Coordinates of C-alpha atoms (C1' of nucleotides) in Angstrom, one line a residue:
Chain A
X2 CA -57.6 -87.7 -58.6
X3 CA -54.7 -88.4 -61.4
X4 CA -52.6 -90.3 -58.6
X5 CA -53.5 -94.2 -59.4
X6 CA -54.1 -94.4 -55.6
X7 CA -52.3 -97.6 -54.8
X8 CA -53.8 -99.5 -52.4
X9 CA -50.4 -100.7 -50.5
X10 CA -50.0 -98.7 -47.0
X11 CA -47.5 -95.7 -47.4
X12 CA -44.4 -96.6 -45.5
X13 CA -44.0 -95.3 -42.1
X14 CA -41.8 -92.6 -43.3
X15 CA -44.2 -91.5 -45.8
X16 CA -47.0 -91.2 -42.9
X17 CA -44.7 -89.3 -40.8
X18 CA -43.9 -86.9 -43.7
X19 CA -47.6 -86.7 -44.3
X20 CA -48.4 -86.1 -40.5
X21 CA -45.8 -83.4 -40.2
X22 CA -47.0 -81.7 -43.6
X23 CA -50.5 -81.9 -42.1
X24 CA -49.4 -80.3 -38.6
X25 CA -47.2 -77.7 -40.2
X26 CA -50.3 -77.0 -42.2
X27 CA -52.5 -76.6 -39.5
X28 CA -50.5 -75.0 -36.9
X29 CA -50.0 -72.0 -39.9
X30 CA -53.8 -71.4 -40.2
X31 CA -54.5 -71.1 -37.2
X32 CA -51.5 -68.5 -36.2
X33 CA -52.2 -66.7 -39.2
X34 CA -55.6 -66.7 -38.6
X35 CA -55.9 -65.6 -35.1
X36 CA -53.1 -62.9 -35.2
X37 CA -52.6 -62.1 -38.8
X38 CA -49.6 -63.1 -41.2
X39 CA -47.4 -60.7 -40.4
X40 CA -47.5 -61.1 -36.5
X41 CA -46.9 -65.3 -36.6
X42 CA -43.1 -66.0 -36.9
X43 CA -41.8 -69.1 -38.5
X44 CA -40.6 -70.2 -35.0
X45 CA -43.6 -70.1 -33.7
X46 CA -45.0 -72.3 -36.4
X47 CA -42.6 -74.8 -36.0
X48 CA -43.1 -74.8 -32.4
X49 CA -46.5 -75.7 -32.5
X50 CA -46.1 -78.0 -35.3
X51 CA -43.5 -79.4 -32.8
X52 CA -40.7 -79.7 -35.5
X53 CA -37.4 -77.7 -35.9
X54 CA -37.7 -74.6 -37.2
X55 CA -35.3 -76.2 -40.6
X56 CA -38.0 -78.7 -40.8
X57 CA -40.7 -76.2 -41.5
X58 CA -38.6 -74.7 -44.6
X59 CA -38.5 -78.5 -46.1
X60 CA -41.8 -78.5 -46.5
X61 CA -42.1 -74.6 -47.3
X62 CA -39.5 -73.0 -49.2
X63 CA -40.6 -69.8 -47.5
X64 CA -43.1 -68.5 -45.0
X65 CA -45.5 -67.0 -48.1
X66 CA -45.8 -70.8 -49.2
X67 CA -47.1 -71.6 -46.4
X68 CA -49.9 -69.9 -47.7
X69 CA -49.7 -72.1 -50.4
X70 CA -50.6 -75.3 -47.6
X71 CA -53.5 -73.4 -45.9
X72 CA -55.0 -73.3 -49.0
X73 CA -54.4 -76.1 -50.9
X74 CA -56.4 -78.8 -49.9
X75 CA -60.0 -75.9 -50.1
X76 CA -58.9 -74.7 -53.1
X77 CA -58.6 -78.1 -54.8
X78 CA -62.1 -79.3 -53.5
X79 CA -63.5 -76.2 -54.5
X80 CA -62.3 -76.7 -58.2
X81 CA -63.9 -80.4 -58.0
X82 CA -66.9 -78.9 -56.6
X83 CA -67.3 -76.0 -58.9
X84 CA -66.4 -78.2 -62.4
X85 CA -68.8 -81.1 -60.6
X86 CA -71.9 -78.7 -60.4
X87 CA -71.3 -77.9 -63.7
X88 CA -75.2 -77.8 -65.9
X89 CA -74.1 -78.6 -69.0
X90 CA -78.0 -77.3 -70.4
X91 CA -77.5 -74.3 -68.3
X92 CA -77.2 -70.8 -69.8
X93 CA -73.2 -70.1 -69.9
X94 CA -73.1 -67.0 -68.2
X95 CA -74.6 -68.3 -65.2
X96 CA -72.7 -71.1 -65.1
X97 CA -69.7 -69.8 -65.2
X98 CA -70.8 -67.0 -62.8
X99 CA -71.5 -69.8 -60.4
X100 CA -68.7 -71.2 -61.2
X101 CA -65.8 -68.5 -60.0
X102 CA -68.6 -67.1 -57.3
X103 CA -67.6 -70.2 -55.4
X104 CA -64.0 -69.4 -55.5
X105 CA -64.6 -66.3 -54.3
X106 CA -66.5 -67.4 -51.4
X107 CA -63.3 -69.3 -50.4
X108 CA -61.7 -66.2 -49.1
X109 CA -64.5 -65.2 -47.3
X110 CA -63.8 -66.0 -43.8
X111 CA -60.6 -64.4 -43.7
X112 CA -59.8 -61.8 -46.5
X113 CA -56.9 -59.9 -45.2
X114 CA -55.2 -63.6 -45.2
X115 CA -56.6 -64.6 -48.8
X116 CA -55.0 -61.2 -49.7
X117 CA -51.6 -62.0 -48.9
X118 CA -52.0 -65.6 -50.4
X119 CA -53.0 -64.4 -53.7
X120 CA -50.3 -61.7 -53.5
X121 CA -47.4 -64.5 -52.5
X122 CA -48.4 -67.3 -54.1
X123 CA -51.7 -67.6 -56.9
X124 CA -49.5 -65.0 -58.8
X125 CA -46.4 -65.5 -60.2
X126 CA -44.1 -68.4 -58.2
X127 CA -41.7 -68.5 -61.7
X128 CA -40.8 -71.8 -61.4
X129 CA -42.9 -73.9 -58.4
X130 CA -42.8 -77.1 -58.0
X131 CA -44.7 -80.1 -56.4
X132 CA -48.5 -80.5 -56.3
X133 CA -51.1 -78.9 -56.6
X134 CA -49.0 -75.5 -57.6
X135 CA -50.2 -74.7 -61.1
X136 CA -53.4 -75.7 -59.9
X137 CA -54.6 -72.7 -61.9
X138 CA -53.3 -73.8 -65.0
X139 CA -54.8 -76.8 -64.5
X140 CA -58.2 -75.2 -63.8
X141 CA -58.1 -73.1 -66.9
X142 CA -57.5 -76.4 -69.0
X143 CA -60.3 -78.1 -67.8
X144 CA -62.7 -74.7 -68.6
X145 CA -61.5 -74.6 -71.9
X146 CA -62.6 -78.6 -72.0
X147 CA -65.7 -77.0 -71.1
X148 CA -65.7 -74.0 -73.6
X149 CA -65.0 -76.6 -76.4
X150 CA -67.8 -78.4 -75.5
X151 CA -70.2 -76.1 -75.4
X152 CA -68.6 -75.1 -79.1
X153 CA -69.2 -78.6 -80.3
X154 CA -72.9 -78.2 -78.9
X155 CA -73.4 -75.4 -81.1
X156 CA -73.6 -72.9 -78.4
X157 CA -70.9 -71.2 -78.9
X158 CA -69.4 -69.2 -82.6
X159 CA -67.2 -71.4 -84.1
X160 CA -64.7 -68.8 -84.1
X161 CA -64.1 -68.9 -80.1
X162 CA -61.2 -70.3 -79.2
X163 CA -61.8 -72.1 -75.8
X164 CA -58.6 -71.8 -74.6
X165 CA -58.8 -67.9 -75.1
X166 CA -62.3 -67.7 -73.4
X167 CA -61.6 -70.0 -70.2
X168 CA -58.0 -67.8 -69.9
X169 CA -60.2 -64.6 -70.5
X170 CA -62.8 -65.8 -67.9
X171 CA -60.4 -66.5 -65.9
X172 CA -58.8 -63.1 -65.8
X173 CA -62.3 -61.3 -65.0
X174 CA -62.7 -63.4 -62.2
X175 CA -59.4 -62.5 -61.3
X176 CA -59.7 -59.4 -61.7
X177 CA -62.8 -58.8 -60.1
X178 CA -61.5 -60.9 -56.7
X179 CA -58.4 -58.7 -57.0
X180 CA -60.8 -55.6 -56.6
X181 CA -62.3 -56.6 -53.5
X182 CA -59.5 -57.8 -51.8
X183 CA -58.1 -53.9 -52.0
X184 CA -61.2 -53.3 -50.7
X185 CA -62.8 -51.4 -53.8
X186 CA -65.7 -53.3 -53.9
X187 CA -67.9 -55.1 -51.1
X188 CA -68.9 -58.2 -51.3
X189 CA -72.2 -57.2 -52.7
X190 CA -70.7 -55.5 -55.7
X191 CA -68.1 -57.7 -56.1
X192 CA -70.6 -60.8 -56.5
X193 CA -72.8 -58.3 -59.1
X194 CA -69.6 -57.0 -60.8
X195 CA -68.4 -60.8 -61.7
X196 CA -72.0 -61.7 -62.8
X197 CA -72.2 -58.9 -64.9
X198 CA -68.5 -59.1 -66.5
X199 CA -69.1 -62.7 -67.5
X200 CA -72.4 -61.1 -69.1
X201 CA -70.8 -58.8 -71.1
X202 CA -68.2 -60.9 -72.1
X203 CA -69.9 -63.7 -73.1
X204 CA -72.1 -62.0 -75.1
X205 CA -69.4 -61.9 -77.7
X206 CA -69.1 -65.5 -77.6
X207 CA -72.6 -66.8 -78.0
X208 CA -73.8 -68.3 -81.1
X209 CA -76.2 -65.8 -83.6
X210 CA -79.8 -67.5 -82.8
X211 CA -80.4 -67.5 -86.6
X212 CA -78.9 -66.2 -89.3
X213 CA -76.2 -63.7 -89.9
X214 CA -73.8 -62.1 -87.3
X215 CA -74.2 -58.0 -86.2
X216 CA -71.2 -57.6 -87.7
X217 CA -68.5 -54.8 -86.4
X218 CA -69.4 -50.7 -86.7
X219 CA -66.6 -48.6 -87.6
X220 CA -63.9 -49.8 -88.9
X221 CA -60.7 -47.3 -89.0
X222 CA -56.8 -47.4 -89.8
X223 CA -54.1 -47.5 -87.1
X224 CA -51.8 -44.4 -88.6
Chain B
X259 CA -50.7 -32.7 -64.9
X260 CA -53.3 -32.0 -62.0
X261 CA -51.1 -29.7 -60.0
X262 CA -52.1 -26.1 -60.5
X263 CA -48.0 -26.1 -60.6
X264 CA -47.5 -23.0 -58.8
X265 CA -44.6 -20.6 -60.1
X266 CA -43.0 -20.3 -57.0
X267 CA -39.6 -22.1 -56.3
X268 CA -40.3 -25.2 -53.8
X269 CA -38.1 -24.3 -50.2
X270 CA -34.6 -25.4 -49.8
X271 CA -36.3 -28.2 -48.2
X272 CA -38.9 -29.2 -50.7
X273 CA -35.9 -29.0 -53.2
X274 CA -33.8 -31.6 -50.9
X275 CA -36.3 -33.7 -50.6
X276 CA -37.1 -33.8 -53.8
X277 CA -33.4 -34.9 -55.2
X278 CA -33.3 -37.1 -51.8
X279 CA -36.3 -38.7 -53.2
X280 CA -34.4 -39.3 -57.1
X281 CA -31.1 -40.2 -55.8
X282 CA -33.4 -43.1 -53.9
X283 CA -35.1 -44.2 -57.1
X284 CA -32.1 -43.9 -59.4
X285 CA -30.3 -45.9 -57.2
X286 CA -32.6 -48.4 -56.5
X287 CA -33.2 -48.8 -60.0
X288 CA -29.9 -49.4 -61.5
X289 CA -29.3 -52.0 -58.7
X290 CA -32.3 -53.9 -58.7
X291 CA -31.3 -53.8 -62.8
X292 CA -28.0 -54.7 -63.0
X293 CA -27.8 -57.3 -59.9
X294 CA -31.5 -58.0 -59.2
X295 CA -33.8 -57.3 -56.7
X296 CA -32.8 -59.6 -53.9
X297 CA -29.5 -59.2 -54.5
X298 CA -29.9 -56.0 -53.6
X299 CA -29.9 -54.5 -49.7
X300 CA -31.2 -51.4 -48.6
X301 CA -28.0 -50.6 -47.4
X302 CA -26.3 -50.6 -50.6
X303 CA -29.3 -48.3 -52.3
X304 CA -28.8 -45.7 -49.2
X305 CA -25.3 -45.9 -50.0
X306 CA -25.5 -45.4 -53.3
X307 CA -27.9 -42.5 -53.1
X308 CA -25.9 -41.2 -50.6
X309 CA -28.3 -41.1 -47.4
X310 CA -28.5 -43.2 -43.8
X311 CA -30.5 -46.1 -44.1
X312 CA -33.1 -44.9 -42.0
X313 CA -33.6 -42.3 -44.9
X314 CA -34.5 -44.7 -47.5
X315 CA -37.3 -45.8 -45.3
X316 CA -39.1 -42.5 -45.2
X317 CA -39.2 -42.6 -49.0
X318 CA -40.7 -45.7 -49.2
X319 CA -42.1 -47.6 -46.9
X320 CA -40.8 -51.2 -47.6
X321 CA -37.9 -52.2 -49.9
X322 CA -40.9 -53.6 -51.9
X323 CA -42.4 -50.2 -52.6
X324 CA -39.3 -48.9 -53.7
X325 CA -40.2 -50.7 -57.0
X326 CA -42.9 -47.9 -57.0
X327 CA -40.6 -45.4 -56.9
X328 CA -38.7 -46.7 -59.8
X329 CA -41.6 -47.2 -61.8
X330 CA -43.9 -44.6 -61.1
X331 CA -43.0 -41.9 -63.8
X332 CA -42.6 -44.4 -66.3
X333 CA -46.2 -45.9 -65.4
X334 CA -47.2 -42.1 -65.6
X335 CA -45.7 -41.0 -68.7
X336 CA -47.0 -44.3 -70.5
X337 CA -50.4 -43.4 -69.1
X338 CA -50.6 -40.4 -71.0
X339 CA -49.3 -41.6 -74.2
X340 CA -51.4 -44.0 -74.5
X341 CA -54.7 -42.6 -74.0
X342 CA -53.5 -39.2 -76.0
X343 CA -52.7 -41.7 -78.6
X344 CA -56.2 -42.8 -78.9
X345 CA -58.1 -42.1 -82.0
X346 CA -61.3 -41.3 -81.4
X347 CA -62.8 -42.7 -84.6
X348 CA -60.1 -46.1 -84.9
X349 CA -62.0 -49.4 -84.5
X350 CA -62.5 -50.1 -80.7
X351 CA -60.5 -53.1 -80.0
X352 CA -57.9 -52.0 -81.8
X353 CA -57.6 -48.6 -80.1
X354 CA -57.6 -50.7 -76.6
X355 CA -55.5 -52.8 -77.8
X356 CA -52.6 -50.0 -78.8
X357 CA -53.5 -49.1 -75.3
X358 CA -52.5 -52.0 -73.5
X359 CA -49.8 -53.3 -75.8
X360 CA -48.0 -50.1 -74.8
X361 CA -47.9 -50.9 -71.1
X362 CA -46.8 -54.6 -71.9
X363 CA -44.0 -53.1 -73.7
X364 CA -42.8 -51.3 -70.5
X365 CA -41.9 -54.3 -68.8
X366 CA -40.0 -55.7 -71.7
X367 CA -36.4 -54.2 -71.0
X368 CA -36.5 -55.8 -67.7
X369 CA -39.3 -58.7 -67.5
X370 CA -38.0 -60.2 -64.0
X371 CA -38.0 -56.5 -62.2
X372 CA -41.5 -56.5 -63.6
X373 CA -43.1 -59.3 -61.9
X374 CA -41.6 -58.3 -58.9
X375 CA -43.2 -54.6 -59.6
X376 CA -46.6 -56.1 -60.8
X377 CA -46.5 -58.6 -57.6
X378 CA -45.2 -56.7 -54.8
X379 CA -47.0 -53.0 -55.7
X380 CA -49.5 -52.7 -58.4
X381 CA -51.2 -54.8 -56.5
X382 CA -52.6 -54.7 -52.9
X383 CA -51.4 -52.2 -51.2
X384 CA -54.4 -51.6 -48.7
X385 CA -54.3 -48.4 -47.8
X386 CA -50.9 -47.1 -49.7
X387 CA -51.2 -43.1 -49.8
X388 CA -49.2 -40.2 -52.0
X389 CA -49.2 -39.5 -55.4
X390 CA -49.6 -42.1 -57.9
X391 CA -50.7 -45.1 -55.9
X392 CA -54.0 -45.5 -56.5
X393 CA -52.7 -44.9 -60.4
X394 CA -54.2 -47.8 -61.8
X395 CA -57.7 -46.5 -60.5
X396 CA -57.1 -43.6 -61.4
X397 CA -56.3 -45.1 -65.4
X398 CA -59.4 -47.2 -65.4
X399 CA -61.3 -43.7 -64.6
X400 CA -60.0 -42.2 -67.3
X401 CA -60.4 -45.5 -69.4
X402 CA -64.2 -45.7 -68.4
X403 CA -64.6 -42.1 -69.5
X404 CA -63.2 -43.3 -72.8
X405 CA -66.0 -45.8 -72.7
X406 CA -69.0 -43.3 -72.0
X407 CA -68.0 -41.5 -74.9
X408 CA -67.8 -44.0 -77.2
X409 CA -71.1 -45.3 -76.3
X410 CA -72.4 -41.5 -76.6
X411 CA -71.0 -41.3 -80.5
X412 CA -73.9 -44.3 -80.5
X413 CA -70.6 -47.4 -81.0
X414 CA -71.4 -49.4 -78.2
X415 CA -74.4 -50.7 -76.8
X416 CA -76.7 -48.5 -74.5
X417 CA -76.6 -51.1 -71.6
X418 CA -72.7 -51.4 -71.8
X419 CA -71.8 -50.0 -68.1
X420 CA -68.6 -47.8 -68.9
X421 CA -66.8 -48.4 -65.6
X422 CA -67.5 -52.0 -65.9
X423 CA -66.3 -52.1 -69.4
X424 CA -63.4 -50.1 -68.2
X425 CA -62.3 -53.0 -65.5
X426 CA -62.6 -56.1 -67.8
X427 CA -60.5 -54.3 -70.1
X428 CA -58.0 -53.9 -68.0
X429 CA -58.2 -57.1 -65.9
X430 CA -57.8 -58.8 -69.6
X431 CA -54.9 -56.7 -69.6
X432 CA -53.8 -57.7 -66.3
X433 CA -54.4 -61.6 -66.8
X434 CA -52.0 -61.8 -70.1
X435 CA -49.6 -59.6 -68.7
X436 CA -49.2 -62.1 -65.2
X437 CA -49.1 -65.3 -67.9
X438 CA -46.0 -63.4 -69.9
X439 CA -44.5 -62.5 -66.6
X440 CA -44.8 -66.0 -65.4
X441 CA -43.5 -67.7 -68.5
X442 CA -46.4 -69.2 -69.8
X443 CA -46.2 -66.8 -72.7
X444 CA -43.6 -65.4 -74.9
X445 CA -43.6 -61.9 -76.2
X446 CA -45.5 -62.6 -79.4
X447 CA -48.1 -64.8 -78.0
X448 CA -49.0 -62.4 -75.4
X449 CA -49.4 -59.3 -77.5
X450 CA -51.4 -61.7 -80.4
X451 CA -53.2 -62.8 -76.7
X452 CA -54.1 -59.4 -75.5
X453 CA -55.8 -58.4 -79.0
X454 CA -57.9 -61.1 -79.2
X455 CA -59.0 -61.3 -75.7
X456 CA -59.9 -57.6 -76.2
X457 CA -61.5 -58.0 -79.5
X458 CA -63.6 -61.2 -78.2
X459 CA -64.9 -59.1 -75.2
X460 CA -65.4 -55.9 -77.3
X461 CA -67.8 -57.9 -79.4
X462 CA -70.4 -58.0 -76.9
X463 CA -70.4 -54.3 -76.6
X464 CA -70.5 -53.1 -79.9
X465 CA -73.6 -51.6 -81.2
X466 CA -75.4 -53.7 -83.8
X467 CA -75.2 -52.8 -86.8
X468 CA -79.1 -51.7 -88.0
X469 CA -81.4 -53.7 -86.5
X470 CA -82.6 -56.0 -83.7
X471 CA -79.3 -57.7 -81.6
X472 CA -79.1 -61.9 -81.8
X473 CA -80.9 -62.7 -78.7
X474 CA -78.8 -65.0 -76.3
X475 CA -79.7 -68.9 -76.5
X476 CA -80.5 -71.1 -74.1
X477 CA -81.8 -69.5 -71.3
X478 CA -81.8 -72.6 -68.4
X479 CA -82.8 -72.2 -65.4
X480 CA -80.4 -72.8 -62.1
X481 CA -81.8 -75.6 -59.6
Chain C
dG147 C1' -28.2 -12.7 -35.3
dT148 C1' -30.8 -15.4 -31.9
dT149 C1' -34.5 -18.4 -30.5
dC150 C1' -37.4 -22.0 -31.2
dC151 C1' -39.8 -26.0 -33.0
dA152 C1' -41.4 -29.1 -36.3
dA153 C1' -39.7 -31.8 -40.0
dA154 C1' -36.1 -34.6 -41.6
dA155 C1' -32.1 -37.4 -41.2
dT156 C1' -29.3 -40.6 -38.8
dG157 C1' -27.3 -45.3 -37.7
dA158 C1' -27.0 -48.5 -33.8
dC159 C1' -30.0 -52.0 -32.7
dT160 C1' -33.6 -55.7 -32.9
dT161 C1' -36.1 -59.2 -35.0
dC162 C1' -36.9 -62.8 -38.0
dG163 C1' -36.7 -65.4 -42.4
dG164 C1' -33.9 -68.6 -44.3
dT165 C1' -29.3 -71.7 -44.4
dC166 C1' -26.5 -75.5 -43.8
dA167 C1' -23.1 -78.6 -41.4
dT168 C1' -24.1 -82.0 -38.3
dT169 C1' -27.0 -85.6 -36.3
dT170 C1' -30.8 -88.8 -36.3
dT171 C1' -34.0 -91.9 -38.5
dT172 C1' -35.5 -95.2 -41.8
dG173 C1' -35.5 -99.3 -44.2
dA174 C1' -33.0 -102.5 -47.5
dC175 C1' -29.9 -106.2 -47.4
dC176 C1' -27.2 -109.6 -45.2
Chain D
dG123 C1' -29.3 -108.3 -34.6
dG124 C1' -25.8 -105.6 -37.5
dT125 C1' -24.2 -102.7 -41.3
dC126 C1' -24.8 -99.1 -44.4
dA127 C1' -26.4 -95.3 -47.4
dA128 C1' -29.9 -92.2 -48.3
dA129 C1' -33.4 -89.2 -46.6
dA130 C1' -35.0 -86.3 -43.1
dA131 C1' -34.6 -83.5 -39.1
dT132 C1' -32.3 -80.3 -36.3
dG133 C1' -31.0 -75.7 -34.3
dA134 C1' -27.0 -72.5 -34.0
dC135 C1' -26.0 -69.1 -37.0
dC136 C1' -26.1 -65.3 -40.5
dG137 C1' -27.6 -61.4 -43.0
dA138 C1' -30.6 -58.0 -44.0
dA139 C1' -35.2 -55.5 -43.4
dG140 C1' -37.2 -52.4 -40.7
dT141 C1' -37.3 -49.4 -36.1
dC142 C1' -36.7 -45.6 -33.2
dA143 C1' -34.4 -42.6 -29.7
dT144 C1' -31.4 -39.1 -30.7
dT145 C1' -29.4 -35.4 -33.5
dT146 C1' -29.4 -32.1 -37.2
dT147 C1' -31.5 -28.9 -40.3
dG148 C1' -34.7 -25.3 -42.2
dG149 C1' -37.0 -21.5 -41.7
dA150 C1' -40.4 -18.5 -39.3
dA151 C1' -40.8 -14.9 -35.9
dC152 C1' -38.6 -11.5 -33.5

DNA sequence: GTTCCAAAATGACTTCGGTCATTTTTGACC
DNA sequence: GGTCAAAAATGACCGAAGTCATTTTGGAAC
């Protein structure tokens, strides 16, 4: 991706890191999957991983980021194949519908667990580092590349900031996810309620066909 | 506020309870305050409030929750401010935004207890029972309500869903609040944030003016 | 005042996440 | 092969969250 992927072999201890990463990774899902977060215990992860229980914790600082390995390596393909799919001639509102629909496909198979990961870990880890760990700021960049385009291509008001809107965006979807997961919504309601929220929202955004702008009712004083 | 408040004096035991129930949150709140929330044991709160440990557990449920405690009447009281606050005939967005900005504000005094509030509580809680959990649903209610009448005094558009309206209002909110608590913003760029996010979205909704409404562009077709 | 029971309180105990001093492994250099 | 320092792995240990069998309390009924 941004890594220049050089083409020397990794030393062995890089593959070893890289295998025990990959079995610590593994060895989570399926615990947490079959019996639930709660019920796996980090011993039990590192036994199956076959490392020391310390070694799970160097490549974890805590048992909620270990979330943060389950999901990693779905949620960055499905940000490649969400921006990929991209019709750039499509109308925006679907687009970006289809767009964040996929993401919230990605939790799915296993909700009660893609609860707890965006509880622990999508939200607020004040300082994370390593990669793939603002991988949501990073998403929201690239949108806004994409709300600035469609600007330039006269699609959107010129007065739309693109960082604003993918942010914005962003938060519906988030929002909307957020709403499910409680189990508010099913996942009927939940796929209409994003579609129609990027609707409404959008609708703000899109440039006049014409001529002049409806412009605002109403205007009052704060006292 | 929805209690019929009965005149009677609450039992002996009601009346314990209910000071058990302060001593809890006062104490847990000027701990997690002065020293932080990890730094903080359960034991120390039940000492403090002067109760067993076991105690503190029936009050709340997790030492996470006990953030609810310390927050809930707050939460409440800013609830009520804000939407008696509104003006019925103030500009929209701006009357959302005064809204919003006021429950930002409550987080201001004590920005690292809020993140652990907004992250460990306000959200996902699956089935969390009592008074004033489901508060935030209960708020967007009211908020959607808000919405139905404005689009009654003719200010919105007829096919503006209230309730929808309602939850990408708040999940605007929601999104700038997360992007202060995680850093991303300061204090002035998330209030300037949260009013243009709200105004952007409230454009769509707003009635037009006299006429005929700018019909979207582009209408593409997915594959 | 006595009886009785359900609700509430208690605190010793268990379990588990996370730490860290010690040991082991790796690979660079000779 | 031998030496060495840095990186990684280890697992005994610690502290605190949460449990639960037992005790205490409140108050209703008599």
């Amino acid at each position: 991706m941004s890594q220049p992927q050089p083409q020397t072999i990794p030393s062995r201890r890089e593959r070893a890191k890289a295998s025990k990463r990959r079995r610590i990774a593994e060895a989570a899902a399926e615990l947490f999957r079959s019996r639930g977060f709660d019920a796996v215990s980090t011993d039990e992860i590192a036994a199956r991983a076959d490392v020391a229980k310390g070694t799970v914790f160097r490549y974890a600082p805590s048992k909620a980021q270990l979330l943060l390995l389950v999901y990693e390596s779905r949620l960055e393909q499905a940000v490649e194949r969400a921006l990929q799919g991209l019709d750039p001639d499509g109308a925006i509102d679907e687009e970006l519908a289809a767009v964040f629909l996929q993401f919230l496909r990605l939790y799915d198979d296993d909700p009660d667990l893609g609860r707890r990961f965006v509880r622990e870990v999508l939200l607020l880890p004040p300082a994370a580092e390593g990669p793939g760990y603002d991988l949501t700021a990073r998403f929201i960049a690239r949108l806004a590349d994409t709300f600035a385009a469609w600007r330039s291509a006269g699609r959107l008001a010129d007065d739309v900031d693109p960082r604003l809107a993918a942010q914005s965006t962003f938060s519906l979807y988030y929002g909307t996810l957020v709403g499910w997961l409680n189990g508010q919504l099913s996942a009927a309601e939940r796929d209409d309620a994003l579609r129609r929220s990027i609707a409404l929202h959008c609708r703000g955004m899109l440039a006049v066909a014409p001529a002049k702008r409806a412009r605002t009712a109403a205007r009052g004083k704060r006292p």
